[in-house]
Amino acid sequence: MHVREILEVSADFESHVGKQLEVNHTDMQAMEHLVMHGNLSPTELARRLGMSTAAVTTVVDRLVAIGHATREPHPTDRRGVVIVPNPASVERAMAAIMPMFMGIDRVLDEFSPEEQETVTRYLARVLEVYRAQLE
């Protein structure tokens, strides 16, 4: 099947977008979470990345230094901060990934509703297998 190849190309694409944003692999993963989920506390970002909060501090320092994020006061915890993605960086990231998403949508449109349902069921099962391995 082509799932393995899709995973490999997906990693290559992520690296390509990272180069466009001028970030390394770890910083790109952090950017993905910020772009997709918005403001995150350092603790939540660390949890999502599977890193220590100390390591995430270094990642955030790099993102702040190149203008991809800022540290802002936490809205409900005056002792805390949240990491806020720079809107211009979000726009750059979306400009890099949207053509790929739109291309995938065009491919899906080539299939009948029944075929789309089969593809959807297959991919849902693949996701279940992946998630089961994370438990």
PDB file of N, CA and C in Angstrom, residues 41-91:
ATOM      1  N   SER A  41       0.052  27.466  26.426  1.00  0.00           N
ATOM      2  CA  SER A  41       1.003  27.682  27.517  1.00  0.00           C
ATOM      3  C   SER A  41       2.260  26.875  27.214  1.00  0.00           C
ATOM      4  N   PRO A  42       3.393  27.272  27.770  1.00  0.00           N
ATOM      5  CA  PRO A  42       4.604  26.468  27.574  1.00  0.00           C
ATOM      6  C   PRO A  42       4.419  25.024  28.043  1.00  0.00           C
ATOM      7  N   THR A  43       3.687  24.834  29.128  1.00  0.00           N
ATOM      8  CA  THR A  43       3.454  23.477  29.635  1.00  0.00           C
ATOM      9  C   THR A  43       2.653  22.652  28.635  1.00  0.00           C
ATOM     10  N   GLU A  44       1.611  23.249  28.063  1.00  0.00           N
ATOM     11  CA  GLU A  44       0.791  22.533  27.086  1.00  0.00           C
ATOM     12  C   GLU A  44       1.591  22.249  25.820  1.00  0.00           C
ATOM     13  N   LEU A  45       2.389  23.201  25.377  1.00  0.00           N
ATOM     14  CA  LEU A  45       3.222  22.978  24.197  1.00  0.00           C
ATOM     15  C   LEU A  45       4.217  21.851  24.471  1.00  0.00           C
ATOM     16  N   ALA A  46       4.808  21.846  25.654  1.00  0.00           N
ATOM     17  CA  ALA A  46       5.744  20.773  26.023  1.00  0.00           C
ATOM     18  C   ALA A  46       5.045  19.420  26.001  1.00  0.00           C
ATOM     19  N   ARG A  47       3.832  19.360  26.538  1.00  0.00           N
ATOM     20  CA  ARG A  47       3.075  18.104  26.541  1.00  0.00           C
ATOM     21  C   ARG A  47       2.806  17.631  25.116  1.00  0.00           C
ATOM     22  N   ARG A  48       2.379  18.544  24.264  1.00  0.00           N
ATOM     23  CA  ARG A  48       2.068  18.180  22.880  1.00  0.00           C
ATOM     24  C   ARG A  48       3.309  17.701  22.126  1.00  0.00           C
ATOM     25  N   LEU A  49       4.461  18.273  22.455  1.00  0.00           N
ATOM     26  CA  LEU A  49       5.705  17.903  21.771  1.00  0.00           C
ATOM     27  C   LEU A  49       6.407  16.723  22.435  1.00  0.00           C
ATOM     28  N   GLY A  50       5.958  16.340  23.628  1.00  0.00           N
ATOM     29  CA  GLY A  50       6.624  15.261  24.347  1.00  0.00           C
ATOM     30  C   GLY A  50       7.999  15.670  24.838  1.00  0.00           C
ATOM     31  N   MET A  51       8.110  16.931  25.253  1.00  0.00           N
ATOM     32  CA  MET A  51       9.391  17.482  25.697  1.00  0.00           C
ATOM     33  C   MET A  51       9.240  18.033  27.110  1.00  0.00           C
ATOM     34  N   SER A  52      10.371  18.285  27.740  1.00  0.00           N
ATOM     35  CA  SER A  52      10.347  18.947  29.042  1.00  0.00           C
ATOM     36  C   SER A  52      10.037  20.430  28.834  1.00  0.00           C
ATOM     37  N   THR A  53       9.552  21.070  29.891  1.00  0.00           N
ATOM     38  CA  THR A  53       9.290  22.505  29.775  1.00  0.00           C
ATOM     39  C   THR A  53      10.588  23.281  29.577  1.00  0.00           C
ATOM     40  N   ALA A  54      11.679  22.784  30.137  1.00  0.00           N
ATOM     41  CA  ALA A  54      12.978  23.445  29.934  1.00  0.00           C
ATOM     42  C   ALA A  54      13.374  23.406  28.462  1.00  0.00           C
ATOM     43  N   ALA A  55      13.181  22.264  27.820  1.00  0.00           N
ATOM     44  CA  ALA A  55      13.516  22.149  26.396  1.00  0.00           C
ATOM     45  C   ALA A  55      12.606  23.033  25.558  1.00  0.00           C
ATOM     46  N   VAL A  56      11.328  23.117  25.946  1.00  0.00           N
ATOM     47  CA  VAL A  56      10.394  23.958  25.193  1.00  0.00           C
ATOM     48  C   VAL A  56      10.765  25.428  25.336  1.00  0.00           C
ATOM     49  N   THR A  57      11.316  25.811  26.473  1.00  0.00           N
ATOM     50  CA  THR A  57      11.769  27.196  26.637  1.00  0.00           C
ATOM     51  C   THR A  57      12.777  27.552  25.554  1.00  0.00           C
ATOM     52  N   THR A  58      13.683  26.644  25.253  1.00  0.00           N
ATOM     53  CA  THR A  58      14.677  26.879  24.203  1.00  0.00           C
ATOM     54  C   THR A  58      14.004  26.985  22.840  1.00  0.00           C
ATOM     55  N   VAL A  59      13.043  26.120  22.575  1.00  0.00           N
ATOM     56  CA  VAL A  59      12.303  26.169  21.307  1.00  0.00           C
ATOM     57  C   VAL A  59      11.588  27.511  21.181  1.00  0.00           C
ATOM     58  N   VAL A  60      10.884  27.904  22.228  1.00  0.00           N
ATOM     59  CA  VAL A  60      10.142  29.165  22.201  1.00  0.00           C
ATOM     60  C   VAL A  60      11.097  30.343  22.059  1.00  0.00           C
ATOM     61  N   ASP A  61      12.238  30.295  22.736  1.00  0.00           N
ATOM     62  CA  ASP A  61      13.236  31.361  22.586  1.00  0.00           C
ATOM     63  C   ASP A  61      13.609  31.543  21.119  1.00  0.00           C
ATOM     64  N   ARG A  62      13.816  30.424  20.412  1.00  0.00           N
ATOM     65  CA  ARG A  62      14.178  30.516  18.989  1.00  0.00           C
ATOM     66  C   ARG A  62      13.030  31.098  18.167  1.00  0.00           C
ATOM     67  N   LEU A  63      11.804  30.637  18.432  1.00  0.00           N
ATOM     68  CA  LEU A  63      10.653  31.140  17.675  1.00  0.00           C
ATOM     69  C   LEU A  63      10.439  32.630  17.919  1.00  0.00           C
ATOM     70  N   VAL A  64      10.624  33.059  19.154  1.00  0.00           N
ATOM     71  CA  VAL A  64      10.492  34.479  19.484  1.00  0.00           C
ATOM     72  C   VAL A  64      11.601  35.278  18.801  1.00  0.00           C
ATOM     73  N   ALA A  65      12.817  34.757  18.827  1.00  0.00           N
ATOM     74  CA  ALA A  65      13.965  35.471  18.251  1.00  0.00           C
ATOM     75  C   ALA A  65      13.795  35.729  16.757  1.00  0.00           C
ATOM     76  N   ILE A  66      13.153  34.804  16.043  1.00  0.00           N
ATOM     77  CA  ILE A  66      12.987  35.012  14.595  1.00  0.00           C
ATOM     78  C   ILE A  66      11.609  35.571  14.238  1.00  0.00           C
ATOM     79  N   GLY A  67      10.836  35.914  15.271  1.00  0.00           N
ATOM     80  CA  GLY A  67       9.576  36.604  15.034  1.00  0.00           C
ATOM     81  C   GLY A  67       8.372  35.731  14.735  1.00  0.00           C
ATOM     82  N   HIS A  68       8.480  34.432  14.948  1.00  0.00           N
ATOM     83  CA  HIS A  68       7.340  33.549  14.682  1.00  0.00           C
ATOM     84  C   HIS A  68       6.345  33.484  15.840  1.00  0.00           C
ATOM     85  N   ALA A  69       6.752  33.922  17.027  1.00  0.00           N
ATOM     86  CA  ALA A  69       5.868  33.855  18.192  1.00  0.00           C
ATOM     87  C   ALA A  69       6.263  34.927  19.196  1.00  0.00           C
ATOM     88  N   THR A  70       5.349  35.182  20.102  1.00  0.00           N
ATOM     89  CA  THR A  70       5.625  36.082  21.219  1.00  0.00           C
ATOM     90  C   THR A  70       5.140  35.409  22.499  1.00  0.00           C
ATOM     91  N   ARG A  71       5.705  35.874  23.608  1.00  0.00           N
ATOM     92  CA  ARG A  71       5.213  35.457  24.924  1.00  0.00           C
ATOM     93  C   ARG A  71       4.303  36.578  25.415  1.00  0.00           C
ATOM     94  N   GLU A  72       3.097  36.184  25.809  1.00  0.00           N
ATOM     95  CA  GLU A  72       2.125  37.163  26.303  1.00  0.00           C
ATOM     96  C   GLU A  72       1.645  36.712  27.677  1.00  0.00           C
ATOM     97  N   PRO A  73       1.175  37.652  28.494  1.00  0.00           N
ATOM     98  CA  PRO A  73       0.640  37.254  29.803  1.00  0.00           C
ATOM     99  C   PRO A  73      -0.528  36.278  29.634  1.00  0.00           C
ATOM    100  N   HIS A  74      -0.577  35.296  30.510  1.00  0.00           N
ATOM    101  CA  HIS A  74      -1.684  34.332  30.498  1.00  0.00           C
ATOM    102  C   HIS A  74      -2.968  35.081  30.859  1.00  0.00           C
ATOM    103  N   PRO A  75      -4.067  34.807  30.161  1.00  0.00           N
ATOM    104  CA  PRO A  75      -5.295  35.574  30.411  1.00  0.00           C
ATOM    105  C   PRO A  75      -5.933  35.329  31.780  1.00  0.00           C
ATOM    106  N   THR A  76      -5.668  34.184  32.403  1.00  0.00           N
ATOM    107  CA  THR A  76      -6.305  33.895  33.691  1.00  0.00           C
ATOM    108  C   THR A  76      -5.321  33.612  34.821  1.00  0.00           C
ATOM    109  N   ASP A  77      -4.053  33.431  34.501  1.00  0.00           N
ATOM    110  CA  ASP A  77      -3.030  33.139  35.509  1.00  0.00           C
ATOM    111  C   ASP A  77      -1.953  34.209  35.401  1.00  0.00           C
ATOM    112  N   ARG A  78      -1.999  35.180  36.288  1.00  0.00           N
ATOM    113  CA  ARG A  78      -1.080  36.316  36.144  1.00  0.00           C
ATOM    114  C   ARG A  78       0.386  35.940  36.305  1.00  0.00           C
ATOM    115  N   ARG A  79       0.659  34.734  36.811  1.00  0.00           N
ATOM    116  CA  ARG A  79       2.045  34.270  36.921  1.00  0.00           C
ATOM    117  C   ARG A  79       2.530  33.618  35.639  1.00  0.00           C
ATOM    118  N   GLY A  80       1.598  33.232  34.778  1.00  0.00           N
ATOM    119  CA  GLY A  80       1.956  32.457  33.593  1.00  0.00           C
ATOM    120  C   GLY A  80       1.998  33.277  32.315  1.00  0.00           C
ATOM    121  N   VAL A  81       2.457  32.614  31.272  1.00  0.00           N
ATOM    122  CA  VAL A  81       2.480  33.213  29.939  1.00  0.00           C
ATOM    123  C   VAL A  81       1.860  32.220  28.959  1.00  0.00           C
ATOM    124  N   VAL A  82       1.490  32.740  27.807  1.00  0.00           N
ATOM    125  CA  VAL A  82       1.078  31.891  26.699  1.00  0.00           C
ATOM    126  C   VAL A  82       1.964  32.230  25.511  1.00  0.00           C
ATOM    127  N   ILE A  83       2.167  31.243  24.678  1.00  0.00           N
ATOM    128  CA  ILE A  83       2.932  31.438  23.459  1.00  0.00           C
ATOM    129  C   ILE A  83       1.922  31.756  22.365  1.00  0.00           C
ATOM    130  N   VAL A  84       2.109  32.891  21.721  1.00  0.00           N
ATOM    131  CA  VAL A  84       1.165  33.381  20.716  1.00  0.00           C
ATOM    132  C   VAL A  84       1.846  33.360  19.354  1.00  0.00           C
ATOM    133  N   PRO A  85       1.264  32.658  18.386  1.00  0.00           N
ATOM    134  CA  PRO A  85       1.870  32.657  17.053  1.00  0.00           C
ATOM    135  C   PRO A  85       1.711  34.023  16.391  1.00  0.00           C
ATOM    136  N   ASN A  86       2.747  34.450  15.695  1.00  0.00           N
ATOM    137  CA  ASN A  86       2.694  35.705  14.952  1.00  0.00           C
ATOM    138  C   ASN A  86       1.729  35.522  13.780  1.00  0.00           C
ATOM    139  N   PRO A  87       0.724  36.396  13.631  1.00  0.00           N
ATOM    140  CA  PRO A  87      -0.230  36.240  12.527  1.00  0.00           C
ATOM    141  C   PRO A  87       0.433  36.186  11.151  1.00  0.00           C
ATOM    142  N   ALA A  88       1.505  36.937  10.956  1.00  0.00           N
ATOM    143  CA  ALA A  88       2.203  36.894   9.662  1.00  0.00           C
ATOM    144  C   ALA A  88       2.838  35.525   9.439  1.00  0.00           C
ATOM    145  N   SER A  89       3.339  34.912  10.499  1.00  0.00           N
ATOM    146  CA  SER A  89       3.928  33.575  10.382  1.00  0.00           C
ATOM    147  C   SER A  89       2.853  32.527  10.119  1.00  0.00           C
ATOM    148  N   VAL A  90       1.698  32.688  10.767  1.00  0.00           N
ATOM    149  CA  VAL A  90       0.582  31.779  10.503  1.00  0.00           C
ATOM    150  C   VAL A  90       0.183  31.890   9.036  1.00  0.00           C
ATOM    151  N   GLU A  91       0.114  33.117   8.545  1.00  0.00           N
ATOM    152  CA  GLU A  91      -0.241  33.334   7.137  1.00  0.00           C
ATOM    153  C   GLU A  91       0.784  32.686   6.204  1.00  0.00           C
TER     154      GLU A  91
END
